[in-house]
Amino acid sequence: MGATDNNSDHVTPAKGRGWNTFLLFICLSVTVGTTIPVGYFIGVLNAPAELIKRWCEDILASEYDTIVSSSQLDILWTSIVSIYLIGGICGSCFSALCSDKYGRKGCLMISGAILVVCGMLFTWCRAAKSLEMLMVGRFLGGIASALIFTAQPMYLLELAPSELSGSVGVFTCIGVTGGILLAQVVTLSQLLGNENLWPYALSFYTLLVLVSLLPMWWFPESPRWLYLHKGDSAGSELALRRIRGQGAEEEVQRELLEMKATLEAQAQASSKDSSLCQVLGDRELFLPLLLVCSFQATQQLSGINAIFFYSLSILTQAGFSPEAATWLNLGIGGFNLCTSLLGPLLVHKFPRRPLMMLSCAVCALSLLAMSIGLYFLESSGSTVLTYFCAAFILIFILGFQIGLGPIAYFIGSELLEDSPRPVAMSMGSLFSWIGNFLVGMCFPLLQSVWSSFAFMPCMCVCIYCLLLTWRYLPETRGREPKDVKPLMSHGLLSKLD
């Protein structure tokens, strides 16, 4: 009794190898206070866009004595939307340093404090008649989000036993999709998405952050960070005992011995703290870095954010009335969240490689089918084609959530050992934000030039990720990073077997 399969997340709790109440509480609390607000930032400006545009126009006229044209107003609005992404790019440049210096939990606490400041700026920007407060709040929110994307997956993965790496890794994706749906609900005109309450709609997420910050003070820091970065073996042991619970003494000692061996190996390699230059200069790390950055970039460039940034316009273009498009958009957000909940089950039951390849293939085919449907819909106006396009949006979301959505967030922690991991996660986050920025800035231009075929570049990116996964991604399920590393040590000449 108690023997477990090395590839299974379902293990005996008494031996510390599976879920327990405290670990689940940490995962839920951290998700509520970090990645749900990130998803909220992504989705909150969609519905109240016209209200905020009118407010901006009024402020420019009354406070700055400036009358702007509609095109100038569109440029200002694009700046308000994209400055969040610029903040994310800037934050990614120092998120690895922050997570190494202050710890995984410490980095999340810092990001939580920044998010609270952003909420205060949003709440009072209209009363202060300040466009600057709105812009600064969006920029700081991007910095906080970048810190979260780097630290949150590492924190949960370093708290959990290796058998649960996939299961805890999907909490990042679940939080983001849940935040998008929450933003869609809160910004309904019947709730806070109206002319009087839109500042409170922008800052509503602050309640989640405040509720989460209180228990986070009590949560332990990452045992691996304490042991490998701070040299605090006693603190690491205490944290492990809290997380694993009673009856897991054998497991605690085994993990401590593993960390000791890792620390000794790092000391022999003179790489206890891998800097950015050291990681980039290590040829053995080229392929895992390429995989991490490509997966994060593909996640954004696949078209998922184009759908959620411009879902209302896409649905109205497909023939739905504005009111029907609003409710259908909310339904798509709910479907997105429900499919993201499949993540823990899928990564527990199936290997990473086939999930990623299936995900990329489904996304590419559904984007092609949706583009063809929109093309013929423009000329025919067929009701059948209208629902055909909506159905392929749902198929695309399903395909995204079975692989690209969850795996891209945590694959870096399964491919890389402790020393280069923060830098790799930070670089992956940087490519993610760059991809997000490119979608936000370029997709409207592609729509105006290519119309229904604006998703073709996204389809090509999905095909690239499919080929990259097929050729170079080693299976990481049930393996430690040290066992995966030799399979990628020869760069693009590496072989999977």
Coordinates of N, CA, C and O in Angstrom, one line a residue, residues 341-463:
L341 N -10.7 24.6 -17.0 CA -10.8 23.6 -15.9 C -10.4 22.2 -16.2 O -10.2 21.4 -15.4
L342 N -10.4 21.9 -17.5 CA -10.0 20.6 -18.0 C -8.5 20.4 -17.8 O -8.0 19.3 -17.8
G343 N -7.8 21.5 -17.7 CA -6.3 21.4 -17.6 C -5.8 20.5 -16.6 O -4.9 19.6 -16.9
P344 N -6.2 20.5 -15.3 CA -5.6 19.6 -14.3 C -5.8 18.1 -14.7 O -5.0 17.3 -14.5
L345 N -7.0 17.8 -15.3 CA -7.3 16.5 -15.6 C -6.4 16.0 -16.8 O -5.9 14.9 -16.8
L346 N -6.3 16.9 -17.8 CA -5.6 16.5 -19.0 C -4.1 16.3 -18.8 O -3.5 15.3 -19.2
V347 N -3.5 17.3 -18.0 CA -2.0 17.1 -17.8 C -1.7 16.0 -16.8 O -0.6 15.5 -16.7
H348 N -2.8 15.6 -16.0 CA -2.6 14.4 -15.2 C -2.7 13.1 -16.0 O -1.9 12.1 -15.7
K349 N -3.5 13.1 -17.0 CA -3.8 11.8 -17.7 C -2.9 11.7 -18.9 O -2.6 10.5 -19.4
F350 N -2.5 12.8 -19.6 CA -1.8 12.6 -20.9 C -0.4 13.3 -20.9 O -0.2 14.3 -20.1
P351 N 0.5 12.8 -21.7 CA 1.8 13.5 -21.8 C 1.7 14.9 -22.4 O 0.7 15.2 -23.1
R352 N 2.8 15.7 -22.2 CA 2.8 17.1 -22.7 C 2.8 17.2 -24.2 O 2.1 18.0 -24.8
R353 N 3.7 16.4 -24.9 CA 4.0 16.5 -26.3 C 2.7 16.3 -27.1 O 2.3 17.1 -28.0
P354 N 1.9 15.2 -27.0 CA 0.7 15.0 -27.8 C -0.3 16.1 -27.5 O -1.1 16.5 -28.4
L355 N -0.4 16.6 -26.2 CA -1.4 17.6 -25.9 C -1.0 18.9 -26.7 O -1.9 19.6 -27.2
M356 N 0.3 19.3 -26.7 CA 0.7 20.5 -27.4 C 0.5 20.3 -28.9 O 0.0 21.3 -29.5
M357 N 0.8 19.2 -29.5 CA 0.7 19.0 -30.9 C -0.8 19.0 -31.3 O -1.2 19.7 -32.3
L358 N -1.7 18.4 -30.5 CA -3.1 18.4 -30.8 C -3.7 19.8 -30.6 O -4.5 20.3 -31.5
S359 N -3.2 20.5 -29.6 CA -3.7 21.9 -29.4 C -3.3 22.8 -30.6 O -4.2 23.5 -31.1
C360 N -2.1 22.7 -31.0 CA -1.7 23.6 -32.1 C -2.4 23.2 -33.4 O -2.8 24.1 -34.2
A361 N -2.6 21.9 -33.7 CA -3.3 21.5 -34.9 C -4.8 22.0 -34.9 O -5.3 22.5 -35.9
V362 N -5.5 21.8 -33.7 CA -6.9 22.2 -33.6 C -7.0 23.7 -33.8 O -7.9 24.2 -34.5
C363 N -6.1 24.5 -33.2 CA -6.1 25.9 -33.3 C -5.9 26.4 -34.7 O -6.6 27.2 -35.3
A364 N -4.9 25.8 -35.4 CA -4.6 26.2 -36.8 C -5.8 25.9 -37.7 O -6.2 26.7 -38.5
L365 N -6.4 24.7 -37.6 CA -7.5 24.3 -38.5 C -8.8 25.1 -38.2 O -9.5 25.5 -39.1
S366 N -9.0 25.4 -36.9 CA -10.2 26.2 -36.6 C -10.1 27.6 -37.1 O -11.0 28.3 -37.5
L367 N -8.8 28.2 -37.0 CA -8.6 29.6 -37.5 C -8.8 29.6 -39.0 O -9.4 30.5 -39.6
L368 N -8.3 28.6 -39.7 CA -8.5 28.5 -41.2 C -10.0 28.4 -41.5 O -10.5 29.1 -42.4
A369 N -10.7 27.5 -40.8 CA -12.2 27.4 -41.1 C -12.9 28.6 -40.8 O -13.9 29.0 -41.5
M370 N -12.6 29.3 -39.7 CA -13.3 30.5 -39.3 C -13.0 31.6 -40.3 O -13.9 32.4 -40.7
S371 N -11.8 31.7 -40.8 CA -11.5 32.7 -41.8 C -12.3 32.5 -43.1 O -12.8 33.4 -43.7
I372 N -12.3 31.2 -43.6 CA -13.1 30.9 -44.8 C -14.6 31.2 -44.6 O -15.3 31.8 -45.4
G373 N -15.1 30.9 -43.4 CA -16.5 31.1 -43.1 C -16.8 32.6 -43.1 O -17.8 33.1 -43.7
L374 N -15.9 33.4 -42.5 CA -16.1 34.9 -42.5 C -16.1 35.5 -43.9 O -16.8 36.4 -44.3
Y375 N -15.2 34.9 -44.8 CA -15.0 35.4 -46.1 C -16.3 35.2 -46.9 O -16.8 36.1 -47.6
F376 N -16.9 34.0 -46.8 CA -18.1 33.7 -47.6 C -19.3 34.4 -46.9 O -20.3 34.7 -47.6
L377 N -19.3 34.6 -45.6 CA -20.4 35.3 -44.9 C -20.5 36.8 -45.4 O -21.6 37.3 -45.5
E378 N -19.4 37.4 -45.7 CA -19.4 38.8 -46.2 C -20.2 39.0 -47.5 O -20.9 40.0 -47.7
S379 N -20.2 37.9 -48.3 CA -20.8 38.0 -49.6 C -22.2 37.4 -49.6 O -23.1 37.9 -50.3
S380 N -22.5 36.4 -48.7 CA -23.8 35.7 -48.7 C -24.7 36.1 -47.6 O -25.9 36.1 -47.8
G381 N -24.2 36.5 -46.4 CA -25.0 36.8 -45.3 C -25.8 35.7 -44.8 O -26.8 35.8 -44.1
S382 N -25.3 34.4 -45.0 CA -26.0 33.2 -44.6 C -26.1 33.1 -43.1 O -25.1 33.3 -42.4
T383 N -27.3 32.8 -42.5 CA -27.4 32.6 -41.1 C -26.6 31.3 -40.6 O -26.0 31.3 -39.6
V384 N -26.6 30.3 -41.5 CA -25.9 29.1 -41.2 C -24.4 29.4 -41.0 O -23.7 28.9 -40.1
L385 N -23.8 30.2 -41.9 CA -22.4 30.6 -41.8 C -22.1 31.4 -40.5 O -21.0 31.4 -39.9
T386 N -23.1 32.2 -40.1 CA -23.0 33.0 -38.8 C -22.7 32.0 -37.7 O -21.8 32.2 -36.9
Y387 N -23.5 31.0 -37.5 CA -23.3 30.1 -36.4 C -22.1 29.2 -36.7 O -21.5 28.7 -35.7
F388 N -21.8 29.0 -37.9 CA -20.6 28.2 -38.3 C -19.4 28.9 -37.7 O -18.5 28.3 -37.1
C389 N -19.3 30.2 -37.9 CA -18.1 31.0 -37.4 C -18.1 31.0 -35.9 O -17.0 30.9 -35.3
A390 N -19.2 31.2 -35.3 CA -19.3 31.1 -33.8 C -18.8 29.8 -33.3 O -18.1 29.7 -32.3
A391 N -19.2 28.7 -33.9 CA -18.8 27.4 -33.5 C -17.3 27.2 -33.6 O -16.7 26.6 -32.7
F392 N -16.7 27.7 -34.6 CA -15.3 27.5 -34.8 C -14.5 28.4 -33.8 O -13.3 28.1 -33.5
I393 N -15.1 29.5 -33.3 CA -14.4 30.3 -32.2 C -14.4 29.4 -31.0 O -13.3 29.3 -30.3
L394 N -15.5 28.7 -30.7 CA -15.5 27.8 -29.5 C -14.5 26.6 -29.7 O -13.8 26.2 -28.7
I395 N -14.4 26.1 -30.9 CA -13.5 25.0 -31.2 C -12.0 25.5 -31.0 O -11.2 24.8 -30.4
F396 N -11.8 26.7 -31.4 CA -10.4 27.2 -31.3 C -10.1 27.4 -29.8 O -9.0 27.0 -29.3
I397 N -11.0 27.9 -29.0 CA -10.8 28.1 -27.5 C -10.6 26.7 -26.9 O -9.7 26.5 -26.0
L398 N -11.4 25.7 -27.3 CA -11.2 24.3 -26.7 C -9.8 23.8 -27.1 O -9.1 23.3 -26.2
G399 N -9.4 24.0 -28.3 CA -8.0 23.5 -28.7 C -6.9 24.3 -28.0 O -5.9 23.7 -27.6
F400 N -7.1 25.6 -27.8 CA -6.1 26.4 -27.0 C -6.0 25.9 -25.6 O -4.9 25.8 -25.1
Q401 N -7.1 25.6 -24.9 CA -7.0 25.3 -23.5 C -6.6 23.8 -23.2 O -6.3 23.5 -22.1
I402 N -6.4 23.0 -24.2 CA -5.9 21.6 -24.0 C -4.4 21.6 -24.0 O -3.8 20.6 -23.7
G403 N -3.8 22.6 -24.5 CA -2.3 22.6 -24.6 C -1.6 23.9 -24.5 O -0.9 24.3 -23.5
L404 N -1.8 24.8 -25.5 CA -1.2 26.1 -25.5 C -1.5 26.9 -24.3 O -0.6 27.6 -23.8
G405 N -2.7 26.9 -23.8 CA -3.1 27.7 -22.7 C -2.3 27.3 -21.4 O -1.6 28.1 -20.9
P406 N -2.5 26.1 -20.9 CA -1.8 25.8 -19.6 C -0.4 25.4 -19.7 O 0.4 25.8 -18.9
I407 N 0.1 24.6 -20.7 CA 1.4 24.1 -20.8 C 2.5 25.2 -20.9 O 3.6 25.1 -20.4
A408 N 2.2 26.2 -21.7 CA 3.2 27.2 -22.0 C 3.6 27.9 -20.7 O 4.7 28.4 -20.6
Y409 N 2.7 28.0 -19.7 CA 3.0 28.7 -18.5 C 4.0 27.9 -17.6 O 4.9 28.5 -16.9
F410 N 3.9 26.6 -17.6 CA 4.8 25.8 -16.6 C 5.8 24.9 -17.3 O 6.6 24.3 -16.6
I411 N 5.9 24.9 -18.6 CA 6.8 24.0 -19.2 C 8.3 24.4 -18.9 O 9.2 23.5 -18.8
G412 N 8.5 25.7 -18.7 CA 9.9 26.1 -18.4 C 10.4 25.5 -17.1 O 11.6 25.2 -16.9
S413 N 9.5 25.3 -16.1 CA 9.9 24.7 -14.8 C 10.1 23.2 -14.9 O 10.8 22.7 -14.1
E414 N 9.6 22.6 -16.0 CA 9.9 21.2 -16.2 C 11.1 20.9 -17.1 O 11.6 19.8 -17.1
L415 N 11.4 21.9 -17.9 CA 12.6 21.8 -18.8 C 13.9 22.2 -18.2 O 14.9 21.7 -18.5
L416 N 13.8 23.1 -17.2 CA 15.1 23.8 -16.7 C 15.3 23.5 -15.3 O 14.3 23.5 -14.5
E417 N 16.5 23.4 -14.8 CA 16.8 23.2 -13.4 C 16.7 24.5 -12.7 O 16.5 25.6 -13.3
D418 N 16.9 24.4 -11.4 CA 16.7 25.6 -10.5 C 17.5 26.8 -10.9 O 17.0 27.9 -10.9
S419 N 18.8 26.7 -11.2 CA 19.6 27.8 -11.4 C 19.2 28.7 -12.6 O 19.1 29.9 -12.4
P420 N 19.0 28.2 -13.8 CA 18.6 29.0 -14.9 C 17.1 29.3 -15.0 O 16.7 30.0 -15.9
R421 N 16.3 28.6 -14.1 CA 14.9 28.7 -14.3 C 14.3 30.1 -14.2 O 13.5 30.5 -15.1
P422 N 14.7 31.0 -13.2 CA 14.1 32.3 -13.2 C 14.3 33.1 -14.4 O 13.5 33.8 -14.9
V423 N 15.6 33.0 -14.9 CA 15.9 33.8 -16.1 C 15.1 33.3 -17.3 O 14.6 34.1 -18.1
A424 N 14.9 32.0 -17.4 CA 14.2 31.4 -18.5 C 12.7 31.8 -18.4 O 12.1 32.2 -19.4
M425 N 12.1 31.7 -17.2 CA 10.7 32.1 -17.0 C 10.5 33.6 -17.4 O 9.5 34.0 -17.9
S426 N 11.5 34.4 -17.0 CA 11.5 35.9 -17.3 C 11.5 36.1 -18.8 O 10.8 37.0 -19.3
M427 N 12.4 35.4 -19.5 CA 12.5 35.6 -20.9 C 11.2 35.1 -21.6 O 10.7 35.7 -22.6
G428 N 10.7 34.0 -21.1 CA 9.4 33.5 -21.7 C 8.3 34.6 -21.5 O 7.5 34.8 -22.4
S429 N 8.3 35.2 -20.3 CA 7.3 36.2 -20.0 C 7.5 37.4 -20.9 O 6.5 38.0 -21.4
L430 N 8.8 37.8 -21.2 CA 9.1 38.9 -22.1 C 8.5 38.6 -23.5 O 7.9 39.5 -24.1
F431 N 8.8 37.4 -24.0 CA 8.3 37.1 -25.3 C 6.7 37.0 -25.4 O 6.1 37.4 -26.4
S432 N 6.1 36.6 -24.2 CA 4.7 36.6 -24.1 C 4.1 38.0 -24.3 O 3.1 38.3 -25.0
W433 N 4.7 39.0 -23.5 CA 4.2 40.3 -23.6 C 4.5 41.0 -24.9 O 3.7 41.8 -25.4
I434 N 5.6 40.7 -25.6 CA 5.9 41.2 -26.9 C 4.8 40.7 -27.9 O 4.3 41.4 -28.7
G435 N 4.5 39.4 -27.8 CA 3.5 38.8 -28.6 C 2.1 39.4 -28.4 O 1.4 39.8 -29.4
N436 N 1.8 39.7 -27.1 CA 0.6 40.3 -26.8 C 0.5 41.7 -27.4 O -0.5 42.2 -27.9
F437 N 1.6 42.4 -27.3 CA 1.7 43.8 -27.8 C 1.5 43.8 -29.3 O 0.8 44.7 -29.8
L438 N 2.1 42.9 -30.0 CA 2.0 42.8 -31.4 C 0.6 42.6 -31.9 O 0.1 43.1 -32.9
V439 N -0.1 41.7 -31.1 CA -1.5 41.4 -31.5 C -2.3 42.6 -31.3 O -3.2 43.0 -32.1
G440 N -2.2 43.3 -30.1 CA -3.0 44.5 -29.8 C -2.8 45.6 -30.9 O -3.7 46.3 -31.2
M441 N -1.5 45.7 -31.3 CA -1.2 46.8 -32.3 C -1.5 46.5 -33.7 O -1.9 47.3 -34.5
C442 N -1.2 45.2 -34.1 CA -1.2 44.9 -35.5 C -2.6 44.2 -36.0 O -2.9 44.3 -37.2
F443 N -3.3 43.6 -35.1 CA -4.5 42.9 -35.6 C -5.5 43.8 -36.2 O -6.1 43.5 -37.2
P444 N -5.8 45.0 -35.6 CA -6.7 45.9 -36.3 C -6.3 46.3 -37.7 O -7.1 46.4 -38.6
L445 N -5.0 46.5 -37.9 CA -4.4 46.8 -39.2 C -4.6 45.6 -40.2 O -5.0 45.8 -41.3
L446 N -4.4 44.4 -39.7 CA -4.6 43.2 -40.5 C -6.1 43.1 -40.9 O -6.4 42.7 -42.0
Q447 N -6.9 43.4 -39.9 CA -8.4 43.3 -40.2 C -8.8 44.3 -41.3 O -9.6 44.0 -42.2
S448 N -8.2 45.5 -41.3 CA -8.6 46.5 -42.3 C -8.0 46.2 -43.7 O -8.6 46.5 -44.7
V449 N -6.9 45.4 -43.7 CA -6.2 45.1 -45.0 C -6.7 43.8 -45.5 O -7.0 43.6 -46.7
W450 N -6.7 42.8 -44.6 CA -7.0 41.4 -45.1 C -8.4 41.0 -44.7 O -8.9 39.9 -45.1
S451 N -9.1 41.7 -43.9 CA -10.5 41.5 -43.6 C -10.7 40.1 -42.9 O -10.0 39.8 -41.9
S452 N -11.4 39.2 -43.5 CA -11.7 37.9 -42.8 C -10.4 37.0 -42.7 O -10.4 36.1 -41.9
F453 N -9.4 37.3 -43.5 CA -8.2 36.5 -43.4 C -7.1 37.1 -42.5 O -5.9 36.7 -42.6
A454 N -7.5 37.9 -41.6 CA -6.6 38.5 -40.6 C -6.0 37.5 -39.7 O -4.9 37.7 -39.1
F455 N -6.6 36.3 -39.5 CA -6.1 35.3 -38.6 C -5.1 34.3 -39.3 O -4.6 33.4 -38.6
M456 N -4.8 34.6 -40.6 CA -3.9 33.7 -41.2 C -2.5 33.7 -40.6 O -1.8 32.6 -40.5
P457 N -1.9 34.9 -40.2 CA -0.6 34.8 -39.6 C -0.7 34.0 -38.3 O 0.3 33.4 -37.9
C458 N -1.8 34.1 -37.5 CA -1.9 33.4 -36.3 C -1.9 31.9 -36.6 O -1.3 31.1 -35.9
M459 N -2.5 31.5 -37.7 CA -2.5 30.1 -38.1 C -1.1 29.6 -38.4 O -0.7 28.5 -38.0
C460 N -0.3 30.4 -39.0 CA 1.1 30.1 -39.4 C 1.9 29.9 -38.1 O 2.8 29.0 -38.0
V461 N 1.7 30.8 -37.1 CA 2.4 30.6 -35.8 C 2.0 29.3 -35.1 O 2.9 28.6 -34.6
C462 N 0.8 28.9 -35.2 CA 0.4 27.6 -34.6 C 1.0 26.5 -35.3 O 1.4 25.5 -34.7
I463 N 1.2 26.5 -36.6 CA 1.8 25.5 -37.4 C 3.3 25.4 -37.0 O 3.9 24.3 -36.8

